[in-house]
PDB file of C-alpha atoms in Angstrom:
ATOM      1  CA  UNK B1393      -9.003   1.903   7.694  1.00 71.00           C
ATOM      2  CA  UNK B1394      -6.671  -1.043   7.318  1.00 84.00           C
ATOM      3  CA  UNK B1395      -4.356  -0.769   4.290  1.00 93.00           C
ATOM      4  CA  UNK B1396      -5.289  -3.118   1.454  1.00 96.00           C
ATOM      5  CA  UNK B1397      -3.527  -6.437   1.396  1.00 97.00           C
ATOM      6  CA  UNK B1398      -0.850  -6.742  -1.273  1.00 98.00           C
ATOM      7  CA  UNK B1399      -1.078 -10.393  -2.297  1.00 97.00           C
ATOM      8  CA  UNK B1400       2.194 -11.406  -3.965  1.00 97.00           C
ATOM      9  CA  UNK B1401       2.784 -14.423  -6.140  1.00 96.00           C
ATOM     10  CA  UNK B1402       6.336 -15.556  -6.946  1.00 97.00           C
ATOM     11  CA  UNK B1403       6.421 -17.789 -10.047  1.00 94.00           C
ATOM     12  CA  UNK B1404       5.902 -15.637 -13.136  1.00 95.00           C
ATOM     13  CA  UNK B1405       6.219 -12.506 -10.976  1.00 97.00           C
ATOM     14  CA  UNK B1406       9.552 -12.503  -9.128  1.00 98.00           C
ATOM     15  CA  UNK B1407      10.786 -15.655 -10.854  1.00 97.00           C
ATOM     16  CA  UNK B1408       9.912 -15.286 -14.544  1.00 95.00           C
ATOM     17  CA  UNK B1409       9.283 -18.397 -16.573  1.00 93.00           C
ATOM     18  CA  UNK B1410      11.888 -19.082 -19.274  1.00 90.00           C
ATOM     19  CA  UNK B1411      10.728 -18.023 -22.727  1.00 87.00           C
ATOM     20  CA  UNK B1412      10.586 -20.216 -25.855  1.00 88.00           C
ATOM     21  CA  UNK B1413      14.377 -19.910 -26.178  1.00 90.00           C
ATOM     22  CA  UNK B1414      14.726 -21.057 -22.538  1.00 88.00           C
ATOM     23  CA  UNK B1415      16.121 -17.686 -21.458  1.00 90.00           C
ATOM     24  CA  UNK B1416      15.154 -15.367 -18.633  1.00 88.00           C
ATOM     25  CA  UNK B1417      15.481 -11.571 -18.469  1.00 91.00           C
ATOM     26  CA  UNK B1418      19.085 -10.327 -18.316  1.00 92.00           C
ATOM     27  CA  UNK B1419      18.185  -8.377 -15.144  1.00 94.00           C
ATOM     28  CA  UNK B1420      17.795 -11.598 -13.159  1.00 96.00           C
ATOM     29  CA  UNK B1421      20.515 -13.476 -11.273  1.00 96.00           C
ATOM     30  CA  UNK B1422      20.688 -17.229 -10.867  1.00 95.00           C
ATOM     31  CA  UNK B1423      20.250 -18.807  -7.419  1.00 97.00           C
ATOM     32  CA  UNK B1424      20.021 -22.400  -6.255  1.00 97.00           C
ATOM     33  CA  UNK B1425      17.564 -22.916  -3.404  1.00 97.00           C
ATOM     34  CA  UNK B1426      16.397 -25.931  -1.435  1.00 97.00           C
ATOM     35  CA  UNK B1427      12.643 -25.700  -0.820  1.00 95.00           C
ATOM     36  CA  UNK B1428      11.059 -27.408   2.159  1.00 93.00           C
ATOM     37  CA  UNK B1429      10.865 -31.152   1.640  1.00 90.00           C
ATOM     38  CA  UNK B1430      13.608 -31.246  -0.980  1.00 92.00           C
ATOM     39  CA  UNK B1431      17.043 -32.738  -0.607  1.00 93.00           C
ATOM     40  CA  UNK B1432      20.060 -30.427  -0.594  1.00 93.00           C
ATOM     41  CA  UNK B1433      21.403 -32.722  -3.304  1.00 95.00           C
ATOM     42  CA  UNK B1434      18.565 -31.616  -5.602  1.00 93.00           C
ATOM     43  CA  UNK B1435      18.291 -27.804  -5.357  1.00 96.00           C
ATOM     44  CA  UNK B1436      15.934 -25.774  -7.519  1.00 95.00           C
ATOM     45  CA  UNK B1437      17.459 -23.150  -9.814  1.00 95.00           C
ATOM     46  CA  UNK B1438      15.631 -19.828  -9.848  1.00 96.00           C
ATOM     47  CA  UNK B1439      16.325 -16.375 -11.309  1.00 96.00           C
ATOM     48  CA  UNK B1440      15.629 -13.206  -9.293  1.00 98.00           C
ATOM     49  CA  UNK B1441      16.038  -9.541 -10.094  1.00 98.00           C
ATOM     50  CA  UNK B1442      18.015  -7.951  -7.214  1.00 97.00           C
ATOM     51  CA  UNK B1443      16.234  -4.625  -7.875  1.00 97.00           C
ATOM     52  CA  UNK B1444      12.879  -6.146  -6.870  1.00 98.00           C
ATOM     53  CA  UNK B1445      13.726  -6.187  -3.154  1.00 98.00           C
ATOM     54  CA  UNK B1446      14.425  -2.442  -2.831  1.00 98.00           C
ATOM     55  CA  UNK B1447      11.452  -1.597  -5.086  1.00 97.00           C
ATOM     56  CA  UNK B1448       9.074  -3.736  -3.031  1.00 98.00           C
ATOM     57  CA  UNK B1449      10.477  -2.248   0.189  1.00 98.00           C
ATOM     58  CA  UNK B1450       9.687   1.266  -1.072  1.00 97.00           C
ATOM     59  CA  UNK B1451       6.093   0.201  -1.728  1.00 97.00           C
ATOM     60  CA  UNK B1452       5.774  -1.510   1.665  1.00 97.00           C
ATOM     61  CA  UNK B1453       7.355   1.392   3.549  1.00 97.00           C
ATOM     62  CA  UNK B1454       4.661   3.775   2.289  1.00 96.00           C
ATOM     63  CA  UNK B1455       2.273   2.045   4.689  1.00 95.00           C
ATOM     64  CA  UNK B1456      -0.343   1.986   1.926  1.00 96.00           C
ATOM     65  CA  UNK B1457      -0.347  -1.838   1.711  1.00 97.00           C
ATOM     66  CA  UNK B1458       0.021  -4.860   3.969  1.00 97.00           C
ATOM     67  CA  UNK B1459       2.173  -7.447   2.132  1.00 98.00           C
ATOM     68  CA  UNK B1460       1.260 -11.134   2.172  1.00 97.00           C
ATOM     69  CA  UNK B1461       2.896 -13.912   0.166  1.00 97.00           C
ATOM     70  CA  UNK B1462       0.168 -15.678  -1.824  1.00 93.00           C
ATOM     71  CA  UNK B1463       2.115 -18.386  -3.569  1.00 92.00           C
ATOM     72  CA  UNK B1464       2.619 -22.119  -3.785  1.00 88.00           C
ATOM     73  CA  UNK B1465       6.087 -21.427  -2.317  1.00 94.00           C
ATOM     74  CA  UNK B1466       4.258 -21.069   1.045  1.00 92.00           C
ATOM     75  CA  UNK B1467       6.735 -20.701   3.968  1.00 95.00           C
ATOM     76  CA  UNK B1468       9.662 -20.804   1.532  1.00 96.00           C
ATOM     77  CA  UNK B1469       8.526 -17.419   0.222  1.00 96.00           C
ATOM     78  CA  UNK B1470       9.520 -15.799   3.486  1.00 96.00           C
ATOM     79  CA  UNK B1471      12.347 -18.233   4.342  1.00 96.00           C
ATOM     80  CA  UNK B1472      14.104 -18.466   0.939  1.00 96.00           C
ATOM     81  CA  UNK B1473      12.873 -15.960  -1.644  1.00 98.00           C
ATOM     82  CA  UNK B1474      12.401 -12.893   0.561  1.00 97.00           C
ATOM     83  CA  UNK B1475      15.912 -13.027   2.079  1.00 97.00           C
ATOM     84  CA  UNK B1476      17.517 -13.341  -1.369  1.00 98.00           C
ATOM     85  CA  UNK B1477      15.812 -10.041  -2.238  1.00 98.00           C
ATOM     86  CA  UNK B1478      16.622  -8.383   1.089  1.00 97.00           C
ATOM     87  CA  UNK B1479      12.978  -8.414   2.191  1.00 97.00           C
ATOM     88  CA  UNK B1480      12.018  -8.758   5.844  1.00 96.00           C
ATOM     89  CA  UNK B1481       9.773 -11.669   6.790  1.00 95.00           C
ATOM     90  CA  UNK B1482       6.135 -11.045   6.128  1.00 93.00           C
ATOM     91  CA  UNK B1483       3.169 -13.391   6.357  1.00 95.00           C
ATOM     92  CA  UNK B1484       2.436 -16.113   3.861  1.00 94.00           C
ATOM     93  CA  UNK B1485      -0.758 -17.994   3.256  1.00 91.00           C
ATOM     94  CA  UNK B1486      -0.355 -21.717   3.622  1.00 87.00           C
ATOM     95  CA  UNK B1487      -2.093 -22.704   0.406  1.00 82.00           C
ATOM     96  CA  UNK B1488      -2.891 -26.392   0.107  1.00 76.00           C
ATOM     97  CA  UNK B1489      -0.618 -28.392  -2.191  1.00 73.00           C
ATOM     98  CA  UNK B1490      -1.904 -28.172  -5.742  1.00 63.00           C
ATOM     99  CA  UNK B1491      -1.179 -30.860  -8.283  1.00 65.00           C
ATOM    100  CA  UNK B1492      -0.520 -28.667 -11.307  1.00 63.00           C
ATOM    101  CA  UNK B1493      -2.213 -30.062 -14.349  1.00 65.00           C
ATOM    102  CA  UNK B1494      -3.841 -26.703 -14.967  1.00 65.00           C
ATOM    103  CA  UNK B1495      -3.820 -23.465 -13.009  1.00 72.00           C
ATOM    104  CA  UNK B1496      -7.457 -22.938 -14.007  1.00 68.00           C
ATOM    105  CA  UNK B1497      -9.391 -26.127 -13.141  1.00 69.00           C
ATOM    106  CA  UNK B1498     -12.702 -24.231 -13.012  1.00 69.00           C
ATOM    107  CA  UNK B1499     -11.863 -21.594 -15.628  1.00 70.00           C
ATOM    108  CA  UNK B1500     -10.274 -19.265 -13.060  1.00 73.00           C
ATOM    109  CA  UNK B1501      -7.017 -19.237 -11.083  1.00 84.00           C
ATOM    110  CA  UNK B1502      -7.047 -22.083  -8.545  1.00 78.00           C
ATOM    111  CA  UNK B1503      -5.801 -19.821  -5.721  1.00 86.00           C
ATOM    112  CA  UNK B1504      -8.879 -17.612  -5.982  1.00 87.00           C
ATOM    113  CA  UNK B1505     -11.120 -19.844  -3.859  1.00 83.00           C
ATOM    114  CA  UNK B1506      -8.606 -19.534  -1.028  1.00 84.00           C
ATOM    115  CA  UNK B1507      -8.212 -15.783  -1.554  1.00 88.00           C
ATOM    116  CA  UNK B1508     -11.954 -15.257  -1.449  1.00 82.00           C
ATOM    117  CA  UNK B1509     -12.453 -17.048   1.861  1.00 85.00           C
ATOM    118  CA  UNK B1510      -9.286 -15.573   3.456  1.00 91.00           C
ATOM    119  CA  UNK B1511      -9.986 -11.967   2.471  1.00 92.00           C
ATOM    120  CA  UNK B1512     -13.552 -11.790   3.676  1.00 89.00           C
ATOM    121  CA  UNK B1513     -14.502  -8.165   3.053  1.00 89.00           C
ATOM    122  CA  UNK B1514     -10.927  -6.783   3.115  1.00 93.00           C
ATOM    123  CA  UNK B1515      -9.538  -4.675   0.281  1.00 94.00           C
ATOM    124  CA  UNK B1516      -6.802  -6.292  -1.810  1.00 96.00           C
ATOM    125  CA  UNK B1517      -4.327  -5.723  -4.594  1.00 97.00           C
ATOM    126  CA  UNK B1518      -3.297  -9.067  -6.032  1.00 96.00           C
ATOM    127  CA  UNK B1519      -0.228  -9.468  -8.261  1.00 98.00           C
ATOM    128  CA  UNK B1520      -0.260 -12.757 -10.166  1.00 95.00           C
ATOM    129  CA  UNK B1521       0.402 -13.880 -13.726  1.00 94.00           C
ATOM    130  CA  UNK B1522      -2.430 -16.404 -14.044  1.00 91.00           C
ATOM    131  CA  UNK B1523      -5.676 -14.422 -14.046  1.00 93.00           C
ATOM    132  CA  UNK B1524      -8.461 -15.209 -16.490  1.00 91.00           C
ATOM    133  CA  UNK B1525     -11.510 -13.290 -17.612  1.00 94.00           C
ATOM    134  CA  UNK B1526     -13.437 -14.929 -14.743  1.00 93.00           C
ATOM    135  CA  UNK B1527     -10.930 -13.616 -12.177  1.00 93.00           C
ATOM    136  CA  UNK B1528     -11.319 -10.081 -13.522  1.00 95.00           C
ATOM    137  CA  UNK B1529     -15.118 -10.421 -13.328  1.00 95.00           C
ATOM    138  CA  UNK B1530     -14.783 -11.649  -9.702  1.00 93.00           C
ATOM    139  CA  UNK B1531     -12.591  -8.637  -8.803  1.00 94.00           C
ATOM    140  CA  UNK B1532     -15.067  -6.238 -10.453  1.00 96.00           C
ATOM    141  CA  UNK B1533     -17.954  -7.785  -8.518  1.00 94.00           C
ATOM    142  CA  UNK B1534     -16.070  -7.545  -5.192  1.00 93.00           C
ATOM    143  CA  UNK B1535     -15.265  -3.911  -5.964  1.00 93.00           C
ATOM    144  CA  UNK B1536     -18.895  -3.172  -6.846  1.00 94.00           C
ATOM    145  CA  UNK B1537     -19.875  -4.543  -3.425  1.00 92.00           C
ATOM    146  CA  UNK B1538     -17.478  -2.205  -1.600  1.00 90.00           C
ATOM    147  CA  UNK B1539     -14.504  -4.574  -1.338  1.00 90.00           C
ATOM    148  CA  UNK B1540     -11.990  -2.888  -3.640  1.00 91.00           C
ATOM    149  CA  UNK B1541     -10.036  -5.603  -5.433  1.00 94.00           C
ATOM    150  CA  UNK B1542      -7.384  -4.820  -8.042  1.00 96.00           C
ATOM    151  CA  UNK B1543      -5.674  -7.484 -10.126  1.00 97.00           C
ATOM    152  CA  UNK B1544      -2.247  -6.711 -11.568  1.00 98.00           C
ATOM    153  CA  UNK B1545      -1.004  -9.216 -14.116  1.00 97.00           C
ATOM    154  CA  UNK B1546       2.640  -9.116 -15.238  1.00 97.00           C
ATOM    155  CA  UNK B1547       3.656 -11.164 -18.272  1.00 96.00           C
ATOM    156  CA  UNK B1548       5.002 -14.483 -16.914  1.00 95.00           C
ATOM    157  CA  UNK B1549       8.168 -14.461 -19.072  1.00 95.00           C
ATOM    158  CA  UNK B1550       9.009 -10.906 -18.005  1.00 95.00           C
ATOM    159  CA  UNK B1551       7.763 -10.738 -14.424  1.00 96.00           C
ATOM    160  CA  UNK B1552       7.330  -7.741 -12.170  1.00 97.00           C
ATOM    161  CA  UNK B1553       8.155  -4.319 -13.616  1.00 97.00           C
ATOM    162  CA  UNK B1554       8.332  -0.898 -11.984  1.00 97.00           C
ATOM    163  CA  UNK B1555       5.078   0.051 -13.730  1.00 97.00           C
ATOM    164  CA  UNK B1556       3.280  -2.736 -11.836  1.00 98.00           C
ATOM    165  CA  UNK B1557       4.450  -1.283  -8.529  1.00 97.00           C
ATOM    166  CA  UNK B1558       3.392   2.206  -9.597  1.00 97.00           C
ATOM    167  CA  UNK B1559      -0.034   0.749 -10.403  1.00 97.00           C
ATOM    168  CA  UNK B1560      -0.026  -0.944  -6.978  1.00 97.00           C
ATOM    169  CA  UNK B1561       0.592   2.387  -5.239  1.00 97.00           C
ATOM    170  CA  UNK B1562      -2.114   4.055  -7.327  1.00 96.00           C
ATOM    171  CA  UNK B1563      -4.640   1.347  -6.457  1.00 95.00           C
ATOM    172  CA  UNK B1564      -3.666   1.533  -2.773  1.00 95.00           C
ATOM    173  CA  UNK B1565      -4.096   5.308  -2.755  1.00 91.00           C
ATOM    174  CA  UNK B1566      -7.525   4.927  -4.382  1.00 87.00           C
ATOM    175  CA  UNK B1567      -8.542   2.405  -1.726  1.00 79.00           C
ATOM    176  CA  UNK B1568      -7.660   4.979   0.957  1.00 73.00           C
ATOM    177  CA  UNK B1569      -9.491   7.813  -0.818  1.00 71.00           C
ATOM    178  CA  UNK B1570     -12.650   5.905  -1.783  1.00 60.00           C
ATOM    179  CA  UNK B1571     -13.946   5.314   1.785  1.00 52.00           C
ATOM    180  CA  UNK B1572     -13.298   8.965   2.676  1.00 47.00           C
ATOM    181  CA  UNK B1573     -15.141  10.120  -0.454  1.00 46.00           C
ATOM    182  CA  UNK B1574     -18.081   7.832   0.365  1.00 44.00           C
ATOM    183  CA  UNK B1575     -18.112   9.145   3.930  1.00 41.00           C
ATOM    184  CA  UNK B1576     -18.012  12.762   2.674  1.00 44.00           C
ATOM    185  CA  UNK B1577     -20.932  12.044   0.321  1.00 40.00           C
ATOM    186  CA  UNK B1578     -23.052  10.595   3.110  1.00 39.00           C
ATOM    187  CA  UNK B1579     -22.259  13.627   5.311  1.00 41.00           C
ATOM    188  CA  UNK B1580     -23.319  15.949   2.477  1.00 45.00           C
ATOM    189  CA  UNK B1581     -26.536  13.958   2.008  1.00 41.00           C
ATOM    190  CA  UNK B1582     -27.307  14.222   5.744  1.00 44.00           C
ATOM    191  CA  UNK B1583     -26.637  17.981   5.673  1.00 45.00           C
ATOM    192  CA  UNK B1584     -29.078  18.443   2.766  1.00 44.00           C
TER     193      UNK B1584
END
């Protein structure tokens, strides 16, 4: 069985949003980056936690997940953000440009339509800060139809925590065990 995809967002996950006082977590370091299409004279300031790279590498090295950037940073996720965290290049999904007036134009996270068509029947663990009740219902329905889908939702002003990665590993382990358990059950039924 193919390991579940680990769909990773960046904004609100690796780059927390400033809080009401316009501060970010003390664990994060400031970086200036120049995203694709921007002038070097107008860099974007971001804050990253240097511990995230090694933590994500430990998760990836288990072989329990297949990482994919699922973010509006597109190719800059692997070209700019990943290297700042010491991450090797891994695939990104080239999401269409989204004019942000709301992240939930239909009551659910705008990226979900693209996730749904891209995933097909693959298992997935998706880490994003923008899920709604409708996204959770979608994940539950996919799971009920045999396409295990776990949503992990860090607080956008805090971002990714170790507990989210522990949950990721737990969900990945369950995805590996569930098909074996279903297979064992069908073998037992045939034997009876």
